[in-house]
Amino acid sequence: MSLELKEITIDKPVEICNNHVIILLENFKKGNISKHTLLDWVNTVWFSGLFEYCDENCDSIASVMNELEEIDENGKELTYEKIKRYIYALKNNIEII
C-alpha cells in the first residue's frame, strides 16, 4: 500500500498567535499532550506554508518555534524550565536569546 500526500493550498494562511503556542505548551506541561504531538504541530506550522504568525507577536513566536524546532531536530530534552521560559517570552512578547 502506498501513501500519497496531497498538496494543500489556501487563500489566506491560518494565523498563529502567542496564545495558541502558550496553550500547547501548558498542555504539554500538564501531561495532556506528548512531546511528539507538540513537536509534530511545530513542524506542521513551520514547514507546511499554511500558517503565519500574528504581526504583533511575530518575533517572540518565531523565537519560541525556532527553539522547539531545534529540540526536535537535535533530540534535545524539553524541560519544564524551558517551557516556563517559552511561556514567559510569549506572554511578554520578547524573543528567546
Coordinates of N, CA, C and O in Angstrom, one line a residue:
M1 N 0.8 -1.2 0.0 CA 0.0 0.0 0.0 C 0.9 1.2 0.0 O 1.8 1.4 0.8
S2 N 0.7 2.1 -0.9 CA 1.4 3.4 -1.0 C 0.6 4.5 -0.4 O -0.6 4.5 -0.5
L3 N 1.3 5.4 0.2 CA 0.7 6.6 0.7 C 1.0 7.8 -0.1 O 2.1 8.1 -0.4
E4 N -0.1 8.5 -0.6 CA 0.1 9.7 -1.4 C -0.2 10.9 -0.6 O -1.2 10.9 0.1
L5 N 0.7 11.8 -0.6 CA 0.5 13.1 0.1 C -0.1 14.1 -0.8 O 0.3 14.2 -2.0
K6 N -1.1 14.8 -0.4 CA -1.8 15.8 -1.2 C -1.2 17.1 -0.9 O -1.0 17.4 0.3
E7 N -1.0 18.0 -1.9 CA -0.6 19.3 -1.6 C -1.8 20.2 -1.4 O -2.8 20.1 -2.1
I8 N -1.8 20.9 -0.3 CA -2.9 21.7 0.1 C -2.5 23.2 -0.1 O -1.4 23.6 0.3
T9 N -3.4 23.9 -0.7 CA -3.2 25.4 -0.8 C -4.4 26.1 -0.2 O -5.5 25.6 -0.3
I10 N -4.2 27.2 0.4 CA -5.3 28.0 0.9 C -5.1 29.5 0.5 O -3.9 29.9 0.2
D11 N -6.2 30.2 0.4 CA -6.1 31.6 0.0 C -5.4 32.5 1.1 O -4.6 33.4 0.8
K12 N -5.7 32.2 2.4 CA -5.2 33.0 3.5 C -4.7 32.0 4.5 O -5.4 31.2 5.0
P13 N -3.4 32.1 4.9 CA -2.8 31.3 5.9 C -3.5 31.4 7.3 O -4.1 32.5 7.6
V14 N -3.6 30.4 8.0 CA -4.2 30.4 9.4 C -3.2 31.2 10.3 O -2.0 30.9 10.2
E15 N -3.7 32.1 11.1 CA -2.9 32.9 11.9 C -2.6 32.2 13.3 O -3.6 31.8 13.9
I16 N -1.4 32.1 13.6 CA -0.9 31.6 14.9 C -0.5 32.7 15.8 O 0.3 33.5 15.4
C17 N -1.2 32.8 16.9 CA -0.9 33.9 17.9 C -0.2 33.3 19.1 O -0.2 32.1 19.3
N18 N 0.4 34.1 20.0 CA 1.1 33.7 21.1 C 0.2 32.8 22.0 O 0.7 31.8 22.6
N19 N -1.1 33.1 22.2 CA -1.9 32.2 23.0 C -2.1 30.8 22.5 O -2.2 29.9 23.3
H20 N -2.0 30.6 21.2 CA -2.1 29.3 20.6 C -0.9 28.4 21.1 O -1.0 27.3 21.5
V21 N 0.3 29.0 21.0 CA 1.5 28.3 21.4 C 1.5 28.1 23.0 O 1.9 27.1 23.4
I22 N 1.1 29.1 23.7 CA 1.0 29.0 25.2 C 0.1 27.9 25.6 O 0.5 27.1 26.5
I23 N -1.0 27.8 25.0 CA -2.0 26.7 25.3 C -1.3 25.3 25.1 O -1.5 24.4 25.9
L24 N -0.7 25.2 23.9 CA 0.0 23.9 23.7 C 1.1 23.6 24.7 O 1.2 22.5 25.2
L25 N 1.9 24.6 25.0 CA 3.0 24.4 26.0 C 2.4 24.0 27.3 O 2.9 23.1 28.0
E26 N 1.3 24.7 27.7 CA 0.7 24.4 29.0 C 0.1 23.0 29.0 O 0.2 22.3 30.0
N27 N -0.4 22.6 27.9 CA -1.0 21.2 27.8 C 0.1 20.2 27.9 O -0.1 19.1 28.5
F28 N 1.2 20.5 27.3 CA 2.4 19.5 27.4 C 2.8 19.5 28.8 O 3.1 18.4 29.4
K29 N 3.0 20.6 29.5 CA 3.4 20.7 30.9 C 2.5 19.9 31.8 O 2.9 19.2 32.7
K30 N 1.2 19.9 31.5 CA 0.2 19.2 32.3 C 0.1 17.7 32.0 O -0.6 17.0 32.7
G31 N 0.8 17.3 30.9 CA 0.7 15.9 30.5 C -0.4 15.6 29.6 O -0.7 14.4 29.4
N32 N -1.1 16.6 29.1 CA -2.3 16.4 28.3 C -1.9 16.0 26.8 O -2.7 15.5 26.1
I33 N -0.7 16.5 26.4 CA -0.2 16.1 25.1 C 1.2 15.6 25.2 O 1.9 16.1 26.2
S34 N 1.6 14.8 24.3 CA 3.0 14.3 24.4 C 4.0 15.3 23.7 O 3.6 16.2 22.9
K35 N 5.3 15.1 23.9 CA 6.3 15.8 23.3 C 6.2 15.6 21.8 O 6.3 16.6 21.0
H36 N 5.9 14.4 21.4 CA 5.8 14.1 19.9 C 4.7 14.9 19.3 O 4.8 15.4 18.2
T37 N 3.5 15.0 20.0 CA 2.4 15.7 19.4 C 2.7 17.2 19.3 O 2.4 17.8 18.3
L38 N 3.3 17.7 20.4 CA 3.7 19.1 20.4 C 4.7 19.4 19.2 O 4.5 20.4 18.4
L39 N 5.7 18.6 19.1 CA 6.7 18.8 18.0 C 6.1 18.6 16.6 O 6.6 19.2 15.6
D40 N 5.2 17.7 16.5 CA 4.5 17.5 15.2 C 3.8 18.7 14.8 O 3.8 19.1 13.6
W41 N 3.1 19.4 15.8 CA 2.4 20.6 15.5 C 3.4 21.7 15.1 O 3.1 22.4 14.1
V42 N 4.5 21.8 15.8 CA 5.5 22.8 15.4 C 6.0 22.5 14.0 O 6.1 23.5 13.2
N43 N 6.3 21.3 13.6 CA 6.7 21.0 12.3 C 5.7 21.3 11.2 O 6.0 21.8 10.1
T44 N 4.4 21.1 11.5 CA 3.3 21.4 10.6 C 3.2 22.9 10.4 O 3.2 23.3 9.2
V45 N 3.3 23.6 11.5 CA 3.2 25.1 11.3 C 4.5 25.6 10.6 O 4.4 26.5 9.7
W46 N 5.6 25.1 11.0 CA 6.9 25.5 10.4 C 7.1 25.3 8.9 O 7.5 26.1 8.2
F47 N 6.7 24.1 8.5 CA 7.0 23.6 7.1 C 5.9 23.6 6.1 O 6.1 23.4 4.9
S48 N 4.6 23.7 6.6 CA 3.5 23.5 5.6 C 3.2 24.7 4.8 O 2.6 24.5 3.7
G49 N 3.6 25.9 5.2 CA 3.2 27.1 4.5 C 1.7 27.5 4.7 O 1.3 28.3 4.0
L50 N 1.0 26.8 5.6 CA -0.4 27.0 5.7 C -0.7 28.0 6.9 O -1.8 28.3 7.2
F51 N 0.4 28.4 7.6 CA 0.2 29.2 8.8 C 1.1 30.5 8.7 O 2.2 30.5 8.0
E52 N 0.7 31.5 9.4 CA 1.6 32.7 9.6 C 1.4 33.2 11.0 O 0.4 32.8 11.7
Y53 N 2.4 33.9 11.5 CA 2.3 34.4 12.9 C 1.6 35.7 13.0 O 1.7 36.5 12.1
C54 N 0.9 36.0 14.1 CA 0.3 37.3 14.3 C 1.4 38.4 14.2 O 2.5 38.2 14.8
D55 N 1.1 39.4 13.6 CA 2.1 40.5 13.4 C 2.6 41.0 14.7 O 3.8 41.2 14.9
E56 N 1.7 41.3 15.7 CA 2.2 41.9 17.0 C 3.1 41.0 17.8 O 3.8 41.5 18.7
N57 N 3.0 39.7 17.6 CA 3.9 38.8 18.4 C 4.8 38.0 17.5 O 5.3 37.0 18.0
C58 N 5.0 38.4 16.3 CA 5.8 37.6 15.3 C 7.1 37.2 15.8 O 7.5 36.0 15.7
D59 N 7.9 38.1 16.4 CA 9.3 37.8 16.8 C 9.3 36.8 18.0 O 10.2 35.9 18.0
S60 N 8.5 37.0 19.0 CA 8.5 36.1 20.1 C 8.0 34.7 19.7 O 8.6 33.7 20.1
I61 N 7.0 34.7 18.9 CA 6.5 33.3 18.4 C 7.6 32.6 17.6 O 7.9 31.5 17.8
A62 N 8.2 33.4 16.7 CA 9.2 32.8 15.8 C 10.4 32.3 16.7 O 10.9 31.2 16.4
S63 N 10.8 33.0 17.7 CA 11.9 32.6 18.5 C 11.6 31.3 19.3 O 12.4 30.4 19.4
V64 N 10.4 31.2 19.8 CA 10.0 30.0 20.6 C 9.9 28.8 19.6 O 10.3 27.7 19.9
M65 N 9.2 29.1 18.5 CA 9.1 28.0 17.5 C 10.5 27.5 17.0 O 10.7 26.3 16.8
N66 N 11.4 28.4 16.8 CA 12.8 28.0 16.5 C 13.4 27.1 17.5 O 14.0 26.1 17.2
E67 N 13.2 27.5 18.8 CA 13.8 26.7 19.9 C 13.2 25.3 19.9 O 13.9 24.3 20.0
L68 N 11.8 25.2 19.7 CA 11.2 23.9 19.7 C 11.6 23.1 18.5 O 11.8 21.9 18.6
E69 N 11.8 23.7 17.3 CA 12.3 23.0 16.2 C 13.7 22.5 16.4 O 14.0 21.3 16.0
E70 N 14.5 23.2 17.1 CA 15.9 22.8 17.4 C 15.8 21.6 18.3 O 16.6 20.6 18.2
I71 N 14.9 21.6 19.3 CA 14.8 20.5 20.2 C 14.4 19.2 19.4 O 14.9 18.2 19.7
D72 N 13.5 19.4 18.5 CA 13.1 18.3 17.6 C 14.2 17.8 16.8 O 14.5 16.6 16.7
E73 N 14.9 18.7 16.1 CA 16.0 18.3 15.2 C 17.1 17.6 15.9 O 17.7 16.7 15.4
N74 N 17.5 18.1 17.1 CA 18.7 17.6 17.8 C 18.4 16.6 18.9 O 19.3 16.2 19.6
G75 N 17.1 16.3 19.0 CA 16.7 15.3 20.0 C 17.0 15.8 21.4 O 17.2 15.0 22.3
K76 N 16.9 17.1 21.7 CA 17.2 17.6 23.0 C 16.0 17.4 23.9 O 14.9 17.2 23.4
E77 N 16.2 17.6 25.2 CA 15.2 17.4 26.2 C 14.3 18.7 26.2 O 14.8 19.8 26.1
L78 N 13.0 18.5 26.4 CA 12.1 19.6 26.6 C 11.7 19.7 28.1 O 10.8 19.0 28.5
T79 N 12.5 20.5 28.8 CA 12.3 20.5 30.3 C 11.2 21.5 30.7 O 10.8 22.4 29.9
Y80 N 10.7 21.4 31.9 CA 9.7 22.3 32.4 C 10.3 23.7 32.6 O 9.6 24.7 32.4
E81 N 11.6 23.8 32.8 CA 12.2 25.1 32.9 C 12.2 25.8 31.5 O 12.0 27.0 31.4
K82 N 12.4 25.0 30.5 CA 12.4 25.6 29.1 C 10.9 26.0 28.8 O 10.7 27.1 28.2
I83 N 10.0 25.2 29.2 CA 8.6 25.5 28.9 C 8.2 26.8 29.6 O 7.6 27.7 29.0
K84 N 8.6 27.0 30.9 CA 8.4 28.2 31.6 C 9.0 29.4 30.9 O 8.3 30.5 30.8
R85 N 10.2 29.3 30.5 CA 10.9 30.3 29.7 C 10.1 30.7 28.5 O 10.0 31.9 28.1
Y86 N 9.7 29.7 27.7 CA 9.0 30.0 26.5 C 7.6 30.7 26.7 O 7.3 31.6 26.1
I87 N 6.9 30.2 27.7 CA 5.6 30.8 28.1 C 5.9 32.3 28.5 O 5.1 33.2 28.1
Y88 N 6.9 32.5 29.3 CA 7.2 33.9 29.8 C 7.5 34.8 28.6 O 7.0 35.9 28.5
A89 N 8.3 34.3 27.6 CA 8.6 35.1 26.4 C 7.4 35.4 25.6 O 7.2 36.5 25.2
L90 N 6.5 34.4 25.5 CA 5.3 34.6 24.7 C 4.3 35.6 25.4 O 3.8 36.5 24.8
K91 N 4.2 35.5 26.7 CA 3.3 36.4 27.5 C 3.8 37.8 27.5 O 3.0 38.7 27.5
N92 N 5.1 38.0 27.4 CA 5.7 39.3 27.5 C 6.2 39.8 26.1 O 6.9 40.9 26.1
N93 N 5.9 39.0 25.1 CA 6.3 39.4 23.7 C 7.8 39.8 23.6 O 8.2 40.8 23.1
I94 N 8.6 38.9 24.1 CA 10.1 39.0 24.0 C 10.7 37.8 23.3 O 10.1 36.7 23.3
E95 N 11.8 38.0 22.6 CA 12.4 36.9 21.9 C 13.3 36.1 22.9 O 13.9 36.7 23.8
I96 N 13.4 34.8 22.6 CA 14.3 33.9 23.3 C 15.7 34.2 22.7 O 15.9 34.3 21.5
I97 N 16.7 34.5 23.6 CA 18.0 34.8 23.1 C 18.9 33.6 23.4 O 18.9 32.9 24.3

